[in-house]
């Protein structure tokens, strides 16, 4: 009997220790932790688009009727849909979505104070008229950025690439567009604001606006399919913007 007690005293701690160590259980707990990174990005993109306002020329103005998934009131554009990037840009009028009145860009932004603002501007005037004067194009764009920053200093401004043109574009070429976009990209880098390249995603293998995205014979304006691609791209970029 005494020997049995000694045996139990010697080996009982080993049995108890062995019962507490379960490396297999720890491994299983790690393996079953779900990876939610994809879900987080998707939610972030959806929230970003809900908070995003768009400012631009005719290619932006048409988003109000052709782009699905955004509020038309978030599309800031001129009444006639054309907005020239020229030295008078700060005096140009856009429609205030809250009042329906035409006001300067700064006046509208001062009232709205958007969380995010994507600027896509230049194809109505700047790309062609400043095709050989990149510094003039730059000064006009800088003038706009200064006015926006003063009106809504807490807004996250995003410089958007000008969209490509199709083969049927009579005057504007993609070489002109690309040069203007390089100016915008460089200016965005200097000011430490994001640059959203919504240009290359719309091009076909020849470098033109893909025919499936062309709305009009001028090869400049976009259809609903193009805007869907743009919005999906922006949603994917959301964590970086």
CSV table of C-alpha atoms in Angstrom, one decimal:
chain,number,residue,atom,x,y,z
A,1,UNK,CA,0.0,0.0,0.0
A,2,UNK,CA,2.8,2.4,0.9
A,3,UNK,CA,4.5,1.6,-2.5
A,4,UNK,CA,1.3,2.5,-4.3
A,5,UNK,CA,1.1,5.8,-2.5
A,6,UNK,CA,4.7,6.6,-3.5
A,7,UNK,CA,3.9,5.8,-7.1
A,8,UNK,CA,0.9,8.2,-7.1
A,9,UNK,CA,2.9,11.0,-5.5
A,10,UNK,CA,5.7,10.6,-8.1
A,11,UNK,CA,3.6,10.4,-11.2
A,12,UNK,CA,0.4,12.3,-10.5
A,13,UNK,CA,2.1,15.7,-11.2
A,14,UNK,CA,3.2,14.4,-14.6
A,15,UNK,CA,-0.3,13.3,-15.5
A,16,UNK,CA,-1.7,16.7,-14.5
A,17,UNK,CA,1.0,18.6,-16.4
A,18,UNK,CA,0.4,16.5,-19.5
A,19,UNK,CA,-3.3,17.1,-19.3
A,20,UNK,CA,-2.7,20.9,-19.3
A,21,UNK,CA,-0.5,21.0,-22.4
A,22,UNK,CA,-2.5,20.8,-25.6
A,23,UNK,CA,-0.6,22.3,-28.5
A,24,UNK,CA,-3.1,20.9,-30.9
A,25,UNK,CA,-5.8,23.0,-29.4
A,26,UNK,CA,-3.8,26.2,-29.7
A,27,UNK,CA,-3.1,25.6,-33.3
A,28,UNK,CA,-6.8,25.0,-34.1
A,29,UNK,CA,-7.7,28.3,-32.4
A,30,UNK,CA,-5.3,30.2,-34.7
A,31,UNK,CA,-6.6,28.4,-37.8
A,32,UNK,CA,-10.2,29.2,-37.2
A,33,UNK,CA,-9.8,33.0,-36.7
A,34,UNK,CA,-11.6,34.5,-39.8
A,35,UNK,CA,-9.8,36.8,-42.2
A,36,UNK,CA,-12.0,39.9,-42.6
A,37,UNK,CA,-9.6,42.1,-44.5
A,38,UNK,CA,-11.6,41.8,-47.8
A,39,UNK,CA,-14.9,42.7,-46.0
A,40,UNK,CA,-13.2,45.7,-44.4
A,41,UNK,CA,-12.0,47.0,-47.7
A,42,UNK,CA,-15.5,46.6,-49.3
A,43,UNK,CA,-17.2,48.4,-46.4
A,44,UNK,CA,-14.6,51.2,-46.6
A,45,UNK,CA,-15.2,51.6,-50.3
A,46,UNK,CA,-18.9,51.8,-49.9
A,47,UNK,CA,-18.7,54.4,-47.2
A,48,UNK,CA,-16.1,56.4,-49.2
A,49,UNK,CA,-18.4,56.6,-52.2
A,50,UNK,CA,-21.3,57.7,-50.0
A,51,UNK,CA,-19.3,60.6,-48.7
A,52,UNK,CA,-17.6,61.5,-52.0
A,53,UNK,CA,-18.5,64.7,-54.0
A,54,UNK,CA,-17.5,65.2,-57.7
A,55,UNK,CA,-16.5,68.5,-59.2
A,56,UNK,CA,-15.8,68.8,-62.9
A,57,UNK,CA,-16.7,69.5,-66.5
A,58,UNK,CA,-19.2,67.8,-68.8
A,59,UNK,CA,-17.7,64.3,-68.3
A,60,UNK,CA,-18.4,64.8,-64.5
A,61,UNK,CA,-21.8,66.4,-65.0
A,62,UNK,CA,-23.2,63.4,-66.8
A,63,UNK,CA,-22.5,61.3,-63.7
A,64,UNK,CA,-25.7,62.7,-62.2
A,65,UNK,CA,-27.9,60.8,-64.7
A,66,UNK,CA,-25.7,57.9,-65.9
A,67,UNK,CA,-23.8,56.8,-62.8
A,68,UNK,CA,-25.5,54.4,-60.5
A,69,UNK,CA,-24.8,54.2,-56.7
A,70,UNK,CA,-24.1,57.9,-56.1
A,71,UNK,CA,-26.4,60.7,-55.1
A,72,UNK,CA,-27.0,63.1,-58.0
A,73,UNK,CA,-26.7,66.0,-55.5
A,74,UNK,CA,-23.0,65.0,-55.0
A,75,UNK,CA,-22.2,65.9,-58.6
A,76,UNK,CA,-21.2,69.5,-58.7
A,77,UNK,CA,-21.3,71.0,-62.1
A,78,UNK,CA,-22.3,74.1,-64.1
A,79,UNK,CA,-25.9,74.5,-65.3
A,80,UNK,CA,-24.9,74.1,-68.9
A,81,UNK,CA,-22.7,71.2,-67.8
A,82,UNK,CA,-19.5,72.9,-69.2
A,83,UNK,CA,-16.8,74.1,-66.9
A,84,UNK,CA,-13.7,75.5,-68.4
A,85,UNK,CA,-10.3,75.2,-66.7
A,86,UNK,CA,-9.1,78.8,-67.5
A,87,UNK,CA,-7.9,81.8,-65.6
A,88,UNK,CA,-11.6,82.6,-64.7
A,89,UNK,CA,-12.1,79.3,-63.0
A,90,UNK,CA,-12.7,80.8,-59.6
A,91,UNK,CA,-15.4,83.1,-61.0
A,92,UNK,CA,-17.2,80.2,-62.8
A,93,UNK,CA,-20.6,79.3,-61.5
A,94,UNK,CA,-21.9,75.8,-60.6
A,95,UNK,CA,-25.3,74.8,-59.3
A,96,UNK,CA,-25.6,74.6,-55.5
A,97,UNK,CA,-27.4,71.3,-54.9
A,98,UNK,CA,-28.9,72.6,-51.7
A,99,UNK,CA,-30.5,75.7,-53.1
A,100,UNK,CA,-30.6,75.2,-56.9
A,101,UNK,CA,-28.9,78.6,-57.4
A,102,UNK,CA,-25.8,79.2,-59.4
A,103,UNK,CA,-22.8,80.2,-57.3
A,104,UNK,CA,-19.0,80.2,-57.4
A,105,UNK,CA,-17.3,76.9,-56.7
A,106,UNK,CA,-15.9,78.3,-53.4
A,107,UNK,CA,-19.3,79.5,-52.3
A,108,UNK,CA,-20.9,76.1,-52.9
A,109,UNK,CA,-18.1,74.2,-51.2
A,110,UNK,CA,-18.1,76.6,-48.2
A,111,UNK,CA,-21.7,75.7,-47.6
A,112,UNK,CA,-21.5,71.9,-48.2
A,113,UNK,CA,-18.1,71.2,-46.6
A,114,UNK,CA,-17.8,67.7,-48.3
A,115,UNK,CA,-15.7,65.1,-46.6
A,116,UNK,CA,-14.1,64.0,-49.9
A,117,UNK,CA,-14.0,65.9,-53.2
A,118,UNK,CA,-12.8,64.4,-56.5
A,119,UNK,CA,-11.8,67.0,-59.1
A,120,UNK,CA,-11.8,65.9,-62.7
A,121,UNK,CA,-11.4,68.9,-64.9
A,122,UNK,CA,-9.7,70.0,-68.1
A,123,UNK,CA,-11.2,68.3,-71.1
A,124,UNK,CA,-13.8,71.1,-71.9
A,125,UNK,CA,-11.1,73.7,-72.4
A,126,UNK,CA,-7.7,73.3,-70.8
A,127,UNK,CA,-6.4,70.1,-72.5
A,128,UNK,CA,-6.7,71.6,-76.0
A,129,UNK,CA,-6.1,75.3,-75.4
A,130,UNK,CA,-3.0,74.7,-73.2
A,131,UNK,CA,-1.7,71.7,-75.2
A,132,UNK,CA,1.6,73.6,-75.8
A,133,UNK,CA,1.5,75.5,-72.5
A,134,UNK,CA,1.6,73.1,-69.6
A,135,UNK,CA,2.6,75.9,-67.2
A,136,UNK,CA,-0.6,77.8,-68.1
A,137,UNK,CA,-2.6,74.7,-67.5
A,138,UNK,CA,-0.9,74.2,-64.1
A,139,UNK,CA,-1.5,77.8,-63.0
A,140,UNK,CA,-5.3,77.5,-63.7
A,141,UNK,CA,-5.4,74.2,-61.8
A,142,UNK,CA,-3.4,75.7,-58.9
A,143,UNK,CA,-5.8,78.6,-58.7
A,144,UNK,CA,-8.7,76.2,-58.4
A,145,UNK,CA,-7.0,74.1,-55.7
A,146,UNK,CA,-6.2,77.3,-53.7
A,147,UNK,CA,-9.8,78.4,-53.8
A,148,UNK,CA,-11.0,74.9,-52.8
A,149,UNK,CA,-8.6,74.7,-49.9
A,150,UNK,CA,-9.6,78.1,-48.6
A,151,UNK,CA,-13.4,77.3,-48.8
A,152,UNK,CA,-13.2,73.9,-47.2
A,153,UNK,CA,-9.9,73.3,-45.4
A,154,UNK,CA,-11.0,70.0,-43.9
A,155,UNK,CA,-12.1,68.4,-47.1
A,156,UNK,CA,-9.9,65.6,-48.5
A,157,UNK,CA,-9.3,66.8,-52.0
A,158,UNK,CA,-8.5,64.2,-54.7
A,159,UNK,CA,-7.0,65.1,-58.1
A,160,UNK,CA,-8.6,62.9,-60.7
A,161,UNK,CA,-7.0,62.1,-64.0
A,162,UNK,CA,-8.8,63.4,-67.1
A,163,UNK,CA,-10.5,60.6,-69.0
A,164,UNK,CA,-9.1,59.3,-72.3
A,165,UNK,CA,-10.8,60.1,-75.6
A,166,UNK,CA,-11.9,57.8,-78.4
A,167,UNK,CA,-10.7,57.5,-82.0
A,168,UNK,CA,-13.6,59.7,-83.2
A,169,UNK,CA,-12.4,62.7,-81.1
A,170,UNK,CA,-12.0,65.4,-83.7
A,171,UNK,CA,-9.6,67.8,-81.9
A,172,UNK,CA,-8.5,66.5,-78.6
A,173,UNK,CA,-5.9,63.7,-78.6
A,174,UNK,CA,-4.8,61.3,-75.9
A,175,UNK,CA,-1.3,62.7,-76.2
A,176,UNK,CA,-2.8,66.1,-75.0
A,177,UNK,CA,-4.7,64.3,-72.3
A,178,UNK,CA,-1.7,62.4,-71.1
A,179,UNK,CA,0.5,65.5,-70.9
A,180,UNK,CA,-2.2,67.3,-68.9
A,181,UNK,CA,-2.5,64.3,-66.5
A,182,UNK,CA,1.2,64.3,-65.9
A,183,UNK,CA,0.9,68.0,-64.9
A,184,UNK,CA,-2.0,67.1,-62.5
A,185,UNK,CA,-0.1,64.1,-61.1
A,186,UNK,CA,3.0,66.2,-60.4
A,187,UNK,CA,1.0,69.0,-58.8
A,188,UNK,CA,-0.9,66.5,-56.6
A,189,UNK,CA,2.5,65.1,-55.4
A,190,UNK,CA,3.8,68.5,-54.6
A,191,UNK,CA,0.7,69.4,-52.6
A,192,UNK,CA,0.5,65.9,-51.0
A,193,UNK,CA,-3.0,65.2,-52.2
A,194,UNK,CA,-4.0,61.8,-53.7
A,195,UNK,CA,-4.1,61.3,-57.5
A,196,UNK,CA,-6.7,58.9,-58.8
A,197,UNK,CA,-5.8,57.5,-62.2
A,198,UNK,CA,-9.2,57.0,-63.7
A,199,UNK,CA,-7.7,57.2,-67.2
A,200,UNK,CA,-5.8,54.0,-67.9
A,201,UNK,CA,-8.7,51.8,-66.7
A,202,UNK,CA,-10.8,53.1,-69.6
A,203,UNK,CA,-8.3,52.6,-72.4
A,204,UNK,CA,-8.3,49.8,-74.9
A,205,UNK,CA,-5.2,48.0,-76.1
A,206,UNK,CA,-4.5,50.9,-78.6
A,207,UNK,CA,-4.6,53.6,-76.0
A,208,UNK,CA,-8.0,55.1,-76.9
A,209,UNK,CA,-11.1,55.3,-74.8
A,210,UNK,CA,-12.6,51.8,-75.3
A,211,UNK,CA,-15.5,51.8,-77.7
A,212,UNK,CA,-17.7,50.1,-75.1
A,213,UNK,CA,-17.4,53.2,-72.9
A,214,UNK,CA,-18.1,55.8,-75.6
A,215,UNK,CA,-21.4,57.6,-75.3
A,216,UNK,CA,-21.3,60.2,-78.1
A,217,UNK,CA,-19.8,60.6,-81.5
A,218,UNK,CA,-17.3,63.1,-80.3
A,219,UNK,CA,-15.4,60.3,-78.5
A,220,UNK,CA,-15.2,62.3,-75.3
A,221,UNK,CA,-18.3,61.7,-73.2
A,222,UNK,CA,-18.9,58.5,-71.3
A,223,UNK,CA,-21.7,56.0,-70.9
A,224,UNK,CA,-23.1,54.3,-67.8
A,225,UNK,CA,-20.7,51.3,-68.2
A,226,UNK,CA,-17.7,53.7,-68.0
A,227,UNK,CA,-18.9,55.3,-64.8
A,228,UNK,CA,-19.5,51.9,-63.2
A,229,UNK,CA,-15.8,51.1,-63.9
A,230,UNK,CA,-14.7,54.4,-62.5
A,231,UNK,CA,-16.8,54.1,-59.3
A,232,UNK,CA,-15.6,50.5,-58.7
A,233,UNK,CA,-12.0,51.7,-59.2
A,234,UNK,CA,-12.5,54.5,-56.7
A,235,UNK,CA,-14.0,52.1,-54.2
A,236,UNK,CA,-10.9,49.9,-54.5
A,237,UNK,CA,-8.6,52.9,-54.0
A,238,UNK,CA,-10.6,54.1,-51.0
A,239,UNK,CA,-8.1,52.8,-48.3
A,240,UNK,CA,-5.3,54.8,-50.0
A,241,UNK,CA,-7.2,58.0,-50.7
